[in-house]
Amino acid sequence: MSKKPLCAYFCMEYGLDPSFKIYSGGLGILAGDILKAAHDLEMPMVGVGILWRQGYDRQVIHENGRPMDCFPEYRYDFLKDTGVEVSVEIRGREVRAKVWLCDCFGNVPLYLLDTNLPDNNDSLLTGQLYGWFNEERIAQEMILGIGGIRALEALHMKPDLYHFNDSHPAFAGLELIRREMEKDGITFQEARESVRRSIVFTTHTPVEAGNEVHSHDLLQYMGAYNGLDKEDIIDLGGDPFNMTVASLRMSYMANGVAQLHGETARKMWAKVEDAAPILAITNGVHNGTWQDAQVYSAYREEGDLMAAHGEAKRKMIDEIERRNGVRLKEDVLTIGFARRAAPYKRGNLIFGRMEVVEPLLKEGKLQIIFSGKAHPNDLTGKDIVAEYYAMSQKYPESIVFVQDYDMTVGALLTRGCDVWLNNPRRPMEASGTSGMKAAMNGVLNLSVLDGWWPEGCEHGANGWQIGDGYEGEDQDELDRESLYKVLLTEVIPTYYEDKEKWAKMMRASISMATDRFSAARMVHEYYDLMYSQKPEENTAEKKASK
Ligand SMILES: *Cc1c(COP(=O)(O)O)cnc(C)c1O
C-alpha cells in the first residue's frame, strides 16, 4: 500500500470536547470528529485553527423570556506553547499570533493561533468565534489562512496537501500562491495552477445567499490581497469576492457532505468556470464520542437494548430535572429537536395545528425536548429560541427547553430521546449529523428526506420519513400534515402497542448507522477519493498553458 499523504486540515472551529469552547456547531463538530478518526486510524493529518478566547456564545434565557448572550473568557492549561509566533499584516499593521499545540490526539497535532498577546495590534481578534462584523471576520480569516500557512512553515511541517473545511480558510490559498510566485519567479496564473494541485475543499452551504462574499474595497483595505494584484483576485473569486467560488477555483477537488448535497452543490456552482469537480462524501460522526457504550454493547451482544436505552433516557431526564427543575416521565414517548435556531429548520412545524398536538401533550402521550442557540446577531433566530421557551412555559409537564445547546446537551439528547425529529425545508440541510448520532444510539429518526437521511432511511424499518422529498410552495403545509400522519398512525402506535417492533427498529437503526455513518468511513473516503487523487504535475501544466 502506498504511503498516505500528510493533510493539513484548516477549519475555523473544532468541536473536540464540551469544555474546549472553540466551536459553534455542526461544522466544528465535524472537524473535531475528523481529527479524532484520523487519530484512531493513524492517518497522517495536522489540524490548523484558532484559539477562541471567548468561544462562540453562552446563551441563557433572560427573565423576559428571551435569549441573552454571555462571553466568558476561557483558559486552557493543557495547551502547549510551541514558542512559535507568526505575523500577518492586517489594515496596514503587523498583527502577531502565537501558536499553541493541542496534542490530545497523538499523531494528529492541532495548532491554534492566538492574537491575545501583550502589546499586540488587534489582540482581541481571536476573541469571539463568528463574532462582530465584516472587517473582523475577514481579519480572523486572514489569521487562520495566511497565519496558518506561516505557522506550519515555522513549525517545519511539510504537508502534501491542504484541506479547506468550508471557505473560511480561503486566504491560505493566497498565501500559498504568493510563496510560489516569490520562490520560482512565476506569474500568478502559473502559481495558481501549481498550488491547485495540493488543495481540496469541502463546501457546506446549500443556499447561495449563505456563502460568504466580500467587497473588493474592503478586502483591499484589510490587506487580504496579501500583496497580489486586484485583477488576479477578481479573476479568482469574482466581484464581489465569493469565498466559495475562490475555493472551488483553488482546489483540484471538492466535496459536498451528503449524496443529495453533492447534487445540490453541483447544480448551484455549475456556472462557475474552472471550478473543481464536486464529489459527495457523506459526513459521519465519531463513534467513540457519540455512541453510548452500554447501548452499543447491548446491540452487539444481543442484550437488552430497551433496558440500555432506558438507562440513557433516565440519565437525560435526571440532568434535565437538575437544570430545569422539571421531571419528564420515563414511559412517555419523547421527541428531541435540537438544532441551531434558524428559520429553515422549522422547529415550530409541529405546532402548526395545535388542535392535533395539544391533546397528545395533555393526555401524556408525548413529550418534546427542544434545545438550540441563535447567533448573537440573529434576531429572527432569537425569536425562535424565545418561542421554544414560551412553549415550555405553556406546557410545563410535556415540553422542555434546554438552554445553551452545546456538545454536552447534544450528546445527552441524541442518547436519551426516543425519536429524533428533523424537518428542515428541503434542500437546505447539507447533512445533519445529529441524526446520525441519534441513529447510532437506537434513537429513531423521524425526518424529511434531506441531508443524509435519504441514504439511511428505510421507512418503518429503521426510522420514518416525513413527506416524499417534495420541494415547492406548499412544502410547509404538506410536510406538517405528513409529520402528523406518521406520528399518529405509525410512531405513537408502535411505541405504545408494539414494543417488540420498536426494539427491532432500534436494532436496525444502530446497524444502519454504526459503520456507514461513522467518521472512520468518512476519513477513509477523504484519503481514498480526494487526498490520494492529487493530479500529476504535467496534466495541470497542460491546462495552465491552454
Ligand atoms: C451534532 C451537533 C450539531 C450538528 O447537528 P445538525 O444535525 O447538523 O444540526 C450541532 N451542534 C451540536 C451541539 C451537535 O452536537
XYZ file of C-alpha atoms and ligand atoms in Angstrom:
561
model
C 0.000 0.000 0.000
C 1.349 3.434 -0.872
C 2.118 5.919 1.847
C -0.789 8.157 2.811
C -0.286 11.871 2.116
C 0.024 14.276 5.047
C -3.032 16.514 5.085
C -3.082 19.952 6.723
C -6.714 20.401 7.693
C -7.875 24.007 8.100
C -11.066 24.927 9.915
C -12.401 27.961 11.733
C -13.722 25.824 14.608
C -13.140 22.451 16.269
C -15.620 20.634 18.492
C -13.357 18.232 20.370
C -14.656 18.294 23.902
C -17.585 20.087 25.558
C -15.220 22.050 27.803
C -12.949 23.188 24.963
C -15.062 26.081 23.681
C -13.534 26.700 20.284
C -16.603 25.522 18.353
C -20.069 26.691 17.499
C -21.921 23.758 15.945
C -22.038 21.234 13.135
C -19.018 22.467 11.151
C -16.724 22.366 14.166
C -18.007 19.053 15.452
C -17.391 17.570 12.017
C -13.817 18.903 12.095
C -13.291 17.545 15.613
C -14.653 14.128 14.638
C -12.339 14.073 11.596
C -9.252 14.701 13.732
C -10.358 12.015 16.177
C -10.972 9.478 13.413
C -7.637 10.307 11.741
C -6.059 9.681 15.139
C -7.845 6.328 15.607
C -6.907 5.194 12.075
C -3.340 6.516 12.375
C -3.737 8.691 9.303
C -1.213 11.487 8.769
C -3.027 14.742 9.488
C -2.373 18.054 11.182
C -5.128 20.488 12.159
C -4.930 24.280 11.968
C -7.404 26.524 13.748
C -7.857 29.416 16.127
C -7.829 29.571 19.905
C -11.075 31.457 20.541
C -10.653 33.069 23.935
C -14.362 33.691 24.432
C -15.623 30.781 22.394
C -18.813 31.232 20.401
C -21.587 32.234 22.740
C -23.079 31.069 26.005
C -26.778 31.710 25.631
C -29.202 31.740 28.528
C -32.834 32.766 28.860
C -33.298 36.135 30.496
C -36.185 36.938 32.870
C -38.058 38.448 29.938
C -38.103 35.059 28.202
C -35.579 35.995 25.536
C -32.092 34.632 24.983
C -29.151 36.621 26.295
C -25.537 36.157 25.212
C -22.562 35.892 27.552
C -18.917 35.773 26.602
C -16.801 34.457 29.453
C -13.023 34.197 28.924
C -11.712 30.661 28.862
C -8.280 29.390 29.840
C -6.851 26.041 28.821
C -3.946 24.735 30.814
C -3.494 21.620 28.692
C -2.291 23.542 25.615
C 1.449 23.509 24.903
C 3.382 26.591 23.973
C 5.217 25.892 20.697
C 7.315 29.029 21.116
C 6.336 29.926 17.564
C 4.878 33.301 16.676
C 3.787 34.424 13.219
C 2.597 37.777 11.984
C 0.065 38.894 9.398
C -0.371 42.418 8.062
C -3.957 43.473 8.696
C -5.207 47.020 7.972
C -1.583 48.012 7.400
C -0.391 46.868 10.817
C 1.504 43.798 11.928
C -0.723 41.526 13.979
C 1.162 38.785 15.795
C -0.277 35.382 16.576
C 1.116 32.855 18.970
C 0.840 29.194 18.029
C -0.424 26.730 20.634
C -0.350 22.972 20.323
C -3.216 20.740 21.369
C -1.591 17.297 21.450
C -4.541 15.348 22.833
C -4.774 13.313 19.642
C -1.232 11.971 19.487
C -0.304 11.551 15.833
C -2.749 14.331 14.829
C -1.477 17.607 16.310
C -3.796 20.597 16.291
C -2.154 24.034 16.069
C -4.177 27.001 17.261
C -3.409 30.644 16.532
C -3.967 33.252 19.202
C -3.545 37.033 18.909
C -4.145 37.609 22.592
C -0.597 38.839 23.341
C 0.695 41.842 25.259
C 1.431 44.902 23.093
C -0.175 43.297 20.057
C -2.219 45.197 17.500
C -5.761 43.847 17.473
C -5.066 41.479 20.348
C -8.805 40.808 20.712
C -9.166 39.469 17.161
C -9.250 35.832 18.191
C -11.856 36.570 20.857
C -15.266 35.573 19.560
C -15.870 32.829 17.026
C -18.117 34.248 14.249
C -18.337 37.379 16.358
C -18.603 41.017 15.456
C -18.847 42.298 11.902
C -17.405 42.144 8.423
C -13.937 43.611 8.982
C -13.271 41.428 11.971
C -14.483 38.323 10.164
C -12.043 38.985 7.330
C -9.238 39.678 9.807
C -9.960 36.409 11.621
C -9.922 34.548 8.329
C -6.602 36.162 7.446
C -5.160 34.924 10.740
C -6.468 31.415 10.057
C -5.451 31.253 6.389
C -2.340 33.377 5.964
C -1.199 32.952 9.573
C -1.933 29.217 9.424
C 0.353 28.620 6.436
C 3.093 30.683 8.103
C 2.669 28.690 11.306
C 3.080 25.362 9.506
C 6.239 26.632 7.871
C 7.667 27.942 11.145
C 6.930 24.528 12.675
C 8.792 22.861 9.780
C 5.710 20.926 8.745
C 5.614 19.917 5.080
C 2.074 18.858 4.253
C 1.402 17.077 0.957
C -1.908 18.814 0.686
C -4.251 21.326 2.320
C -7.906 20.717 3.083
C -10.108 23.790 3.484
C -13.157 22.862 5.545
C -15.691 25.384 4.256
C -14.404 28.585 2.696
C -13.161 30.448 5.805
C -9.540 29.328 5.196
C -9.557 30.544 1.552
C -6.856 33.176 2.186
C -4.438 30.303 2.860
C -4.588 29.761 -0.899
C -3.476 33.357 -1.497
C -0.529 32.846 0.824
C 0.475 29.625 -0.967
C 0.228 31.400 -4.344
C 2.295 34.352 -3.167
C 5.018 31.999 -1.907
C 5.217 30.090 -5.193
C 5.471 33.340 -7.131
C 8.295 34.586 -4.932
C 10.137 31.297 -4.850
C 10.007 30.487 -8.557
C 9.550 33.931 -10.089
C 6.409 32.753 -11.895
C 3.153 34.530 -12.755
C 0.004 34.489 -10.640
C -1.699 32.107 -13.080
C 1.230 29.693 -13.068
C 1.442 29.770 -9.303
C -2.293 29.281 -9.039
C -2.174 26.145 -11.202
C 0.746 24.811 -9.218
C -0.837 25.467 -5.816
C -4.048 23.972 -7.018
C -2.505 20.532 -7.220
C -2.403 20.411 -3.437
C -5.721 21.884 -2.251
C -9.050 20.190 -1.623
C -12.188 21.885 -0.380
C -15.378 20.876 1.417
C -18.420 23.017 0.701
C -21.271 23.061 3.203
C -23.864 25.671 2.376
C -26.625 24.522 0.024
C -28.070 28.028 -0.307
C -26.364 30.605 -2.458
C -27.040 33.504 -0.100
C -25.380 31.573 2.712
C -21.990 31.716 1.021
C -19.651 34.412 2.200
C -18.896 37.344 -0.149
C -16.767 40.440 0.425
C -16.380 43.691 -1.465
C -13.002 44.264 -3.065
C -12.685 47.665 -1.436
C -12.918 46.030 1.951
C -10.553 43.187 1.076
C -8.012 45.680 -0.207
C -8.364 47.845 2.889
C -7.893 44.825 5.155
C -4.800 43.661 3.276
C -6.430 40.362 2.340
C -4.948 40.506 -1.185
C -1.722 39.580 0.571
C 0.401 41.537 -1.905
C -1.308 40.091 -5.003
C -2.970 42.083 -7.807
C -6.603 43.076 -7.732
C -7.335 41.745 -11.259
C -5.961 38.348 -10.326
C -8.020 38.238 -7.159
C -11.157 39.199 -9.112
C -10.323 36.516 -11.637
C -10.212 34.027 -8.781
C -13.262 34.906 -6.713
C -15.314 37.309 -8.826
C -16.597 40.734 -7.918
C -17.766 40.844 -5.163
C -15.300 38.219 -3.973
C -17.046 34.933 -3.279
C -15.084 32.784 -0.830
C -16.686 29.551 -2.067
C -16.070 30.344 -5.744
C -12.435 31.189 -4.961
C -12.053 27.938 -3.020
C -13.567 25.924 -5.871
C -11.076 27.503 -8.258
C -8.089 26.973 -5.976
C -8.721 23.283 -5.330
C -8.320 20.243 -7.574
C -11.231 18.500 -5.961
C -14.156 19.493 -3.782
C -16.881 17.623 -1.966
C -20.390 18.083 -0.681
C -21.292 16.490 2.660
C -24.070 14.062 1.630
C -25.007 12.472 -1.696
C -28.015 14.780 -2.124
C -25.932 17.809 -1.109
C -23.315 16.843 -3.717
C -26.037 17.094 -6.398
C -27.324 20.386 -4.993
C -23.806 21.849 -4.891
C -23.004 20.706 -8.440
C -26.143 22.418 -9.725
C -25.518 25.515 -7.680
C -21.936 26.014 -8.896
C -22.333 24.673 -12.457
C -21.950 28.192 -13.818
C -18.553 28.735 -12.181
C -15.887 28.314 -14.830
C -12.827 26.282 -13.979
C -14.249 25.047 -10.679
C -13.035 21.811 -9.109
C -15.263 18.778 -9.645
C -17.588 18.332 -6.666
C -17.838 14.811 -5.264
C -20.122 13.724 -2.491
C -18.590 12.322 0.684
C -21.299 11.877 3.259
C -20.418 13.070 6.740
C -20.003 10.691 9.608
C -19.698 11.000 13.373
C -17.061 9.711 15.781
C -18.496 6.589 17.409
C -16.229 6.867 20.457
C -17.645 10.311 21.184
C -21.296 9.959 20.282
C -22.327 6.320 20.651
C -23.439 5.216 24.108
C -21.199 2.334 25.227
C -23.986 0.473 27.044
C -26.397 0.765 24.148
C -23.762 -0.380 21.704
C -22.756 -3.390 23.764
C -26.414 -4.372 24.258
C -26.750 -4.173 20.489
C -23.585 -6.139 19.735
C -24.147 -8.819 22.336
C -27.859 -9.226 21.601
C -28.543 -7.942 25.128
C -31.495 -5.943 26.427
C -31.423 -2.929 24.138
C -34.585 -1.403 25.627
C -33.062 -1.541 29.114
C -29.829 0.086 27.924
C -31.816 2.802 26.181
C -33.987 3.228 29.279
C -30.828 3.893 31.271
C -29.719 6.600 28.803
C -33.207 8.095 28.890
C -33.192 8.192 32.680
C -29.803 9.923 32.712
C -31.167 12.562 30.345
C -34.324 13.051 32.416
C -32.226 13.388 35.600
C -29.995 16.017 34.017
C -32.960 17.989 32.670
C -34.533 17.905 36.123
C -31.278 19.178 37.615
C -31.131 22.036 35.077
C -34.799 22.964 34.647
C -36.492 21.642 37.771
C -38.940 19.683 35.601
C -39.096 15.898 35.678
C -40.201 14.274 32.444
C -41.770 10.807 32.519
C -39.721 7.775 31.628
C -42.550 5.861 30.000
C -43.804 8.637 27.721
C -42.739 8.869 24.086
C -40.093 11.587 23.998
C -39.191 13.511 20.863
C -35.963 15.518 20.661
C -35.341 18.520 18.451
C -32.005 20.261 18.988
C -30.537 22.464 16.286
C -29.186 25.866 15.534
C -32.147 28.241 15.715
C -32.615 29.103 12.035
C -35.956 29.563 10.257
C -35.294 26.896 7.584
C -35.026 24.234 10.319
C -38.744 24.850 11.024
C -38.615 23.948 14.707
C -42.201 25.091 15.112
C -43.596 22.961 12.273
C -45.060 20.529 14.814
C -47.038 23.404 16.395
C -48.694 24.305 13.095
C -52.069 22.924 14.155
C -52.176 22.855 17.922
C -55.527 21.035 17.908
C -53.596 17.944 16.771
C -50.680 18.214 19.182
C -52.231 19.675 22.314
C -54.296 16.583 23.209
C -51.196 14.400 22.893
C -49.302 16.681 25.253
C -52.149 16.946 27.735
C -53.009 13.224 27.749
C -49.403 12.312 28.484
C -48.826 10.593 25.139
C -45.996 12.862 24.042
C -43.107 14.869 25.488
C -40.910 17.189 23.425
C -37.422 18.400 24.304
C -36.076 21.426 22.453
C -32.631 22.873 22.509
C -30.976 25.434 20.271
C -28.967 28.590 20.105
C -29.192 31.630 17.835
C -26.210 33.590 16.555
C -25.805 36.691 18.781
C -26.685 38.996 15.854
C -29.592 36.903 14.577
C -32.815 38.427 15.885
C -35.041 36.023 13.957
C -33.133 33.108 15.455
C -33.651 34.626 18.877
C -37.400 34.834 18.249
C -37.314 31.100 17.567
C -35.493 30.390 20.847
C -38.000 32.601 22.665
C -40.842 30.624 21.082
C -39.406 27.263 22.277
C -39.094 28.738 25.726
C -42.648 30.116 25.655
C -43.992 26.694 24.642
C -42.151 25.119 27.568
C -43.852 27.615 29.879
C -47.237 26.905 28.355
C -46.890 23.096 28.607
C -44.559 22.695 31.587
C -45.312 18.987 32.036
C -44.604 17.935 28.488
C -42.360 20.447 26.708
C -38.926 21.453 27.945
C -36.366 23.831 26.535
C -32.747 23.075 27.393
C -30.667 26.242 27.357
C -27.258 26.754 25.838
C -27.184 23.927 23.255
C -23.663 22.525 23.105
C -21.865 19.177 22.816
C -22.955 18.106 26.293
C -26.630 18.733 25.538
C -26.220 17.243 22.059
C -24.774 14.016 23.454
C -27.372 13.792 26.211
C -30.328 14.218 23.859
C -29.102 12.032 20.991
C -28.715 9.216 23.537
C -31.767 9.716 25.712
C -34.704 10.649 23.464
C -36.865 8.004 21.784
C -37.301 9.830 18.498
C -35.120 12.430 16.774
C -37.142 14.934 14.783
C -35.711 16.793 11.802
C -37.892 18.800 9.444
C -35.882 21.427 7.556
C -37.166 22.970 4.362
C -35.615 20.947 1.533
C -32.909 21.027 0.217
C -31.378 23.277 2.852
C -29.895 20.751 5.249
C -26.493 19.853 3.819
C -26.041 16.798 6.000
C -27.364 16.965 9.573
C -25.052 14.898 11.729
C -27.158 14.955 14.904
C -29.479 12.411 13.264
C -26.501 10.070 12.761
C -25.617 10.334 16.447
C -29.236 9.509 17.320
C -29.384 6.597 14.860
C -26.241 5.003 16.377
C -27.924 5.077 19.767
C -31.153 3.497 18.566
C -32.952 6.855 18.800
C -35.249 6.594 15.798
C -35.109 9.323 13.162
C -38.347 10.962 12.080
C -37.157 13.219 9.313
C -37.842 14.763 5.939
C -35.735 13.352 3.107
C -32.979 15.917 3.286
C -29.259 15.806 4.084
C -28.025 12.295 4.918
C -31.452 10.766 5.638
C -32.345 9.638 2.082
C -29.238 7.431 2.295
C -30.107 5.830 5.614
C -33.894 5.772 5.745
C -35.915 2.587 5.430
C -39.342 3.822 6.359
C -40.949 1.820 9.143
C -37.858 -0.383 9.492
C -35.109 1.861 10.950
C -36.960 5.180 11.331
C -39.524 7.170 9.372
C -39.605 9.683 6.557
C -41.775 12.768 6.574
C -43.167 13.535 3.118
C -41.710 12.230 -0.101
C -38.956 14.703 -0.883
C -41.305 17.233 -2.436
C -39.998 20.787 -2.879
C -42.425 23.599 -3.605
C -44.537 26.493 -2.409
C -46.794 24.435 -0.158
C -43.945 22.414 1.329
C -44.595 23.681 4.862
C -48.197 22.537 4.879
C -47.581 19.190 3.199
C -44.658 18.350 5.478
C -46.646 19.333 8.566
C -49.580 17.110 7.598
C -47.241 14.254 6.762
C -45.491 14.692 10.112
C -48.842 14.434 11.927
C -49.895 11.410 9.908
C -46.693 9.456 10.555
C -46.693 10.470 14.200
C -50.334 9.480 14.812
C -50.569 6.358 12.680
C -47.080 4.902 12.991
C -44.791 6.342 15.674
C -47.263 6.548 18.570
C -48.993 3.186 17.948
C -45.652 1.398 17.581
C -44.263 2.972 20.743
C -47.244 2.140 22.945
C -48.585 -1.033 21.361
C -45.699 -2.863 19.757
C -42.580 -2.636 21.912
C -41.135 -5.633 20.120
C -41.232 -3.867 16.793
C -39.788 -0.743 18.387
C -36.824 -2.731 19.714
C -36.342 -4.272 16.290
C -36.321 -0.835 14.693
C -33.768 0.388 17.228
C -31.553 -2.519 16.335
C -31.950 -1.786 12.624
C -31.136 1.873 13.209
C -27.904 1.080 15.071
C -26.965 -1.440 12.431
C -27.571 1.091 9.628
C -25.550 3.897 11.235
C -22.672 2.374 13.178
C -20.265 1.907 10.248
C -21.884 3.687 7.318
C -22.265 6.994 9.119
C -19.072 6.836 11.137
C -16.261 9.372 10.951
C -13.924 6.432 10.223
C -15.753 5.658 6.967
C -15.718 9.359 6.054
C -11.987 9.767 6.725
C -11.190 6.656 4.664
C -13.146 8.226 1.801
C -11.292 11.529 2.186
C -7.974 9.735 1.778
C -9.103 7.376 -0.983
C -11.297 9.645 -3.090
C -9.653 13.044 -2.539
C -6.224 13.118 -0.916
C -4.746 10.229 -2.897
C -6.032 11.663 -6.170
C -3.574 14.553 -6.399
C -3.161 15.476 -10.063
C 0.175 14.879 -11.802
C 2.261 17.958 -12.471
C 2.228 17.731 -16.262
C -1.531 17.413 -16.732
C -2.066 20.562 -14.704
C 0.627 22.400 -16.636
C -1.034 21.469 -19.886
C -4.197 23.021 -18.548
C -2.325 26.158 -17.485
C -0.786 26.685 -20.930
C -4.136 26.293 -22.716
C -24.054 17.184 16.196
C -24.226 18.594 16.611
C -24.551 19.567 15.651
C -24.800 19.252 14.208
O -26.051 18.631 14.070
P -27.112 19.043 12.940
O -27.913 17.806 12.768
O -26.329 19.407 11.724
O -27.893 20.169 13.487
C -24.666 20.877 16.070
N -24.483 21.238 17.350
C -24.191 20.320 18.300
C -24.002 20.786 19.701
C -24.048 18.970 17.974
O -23.731 18.082 18.921
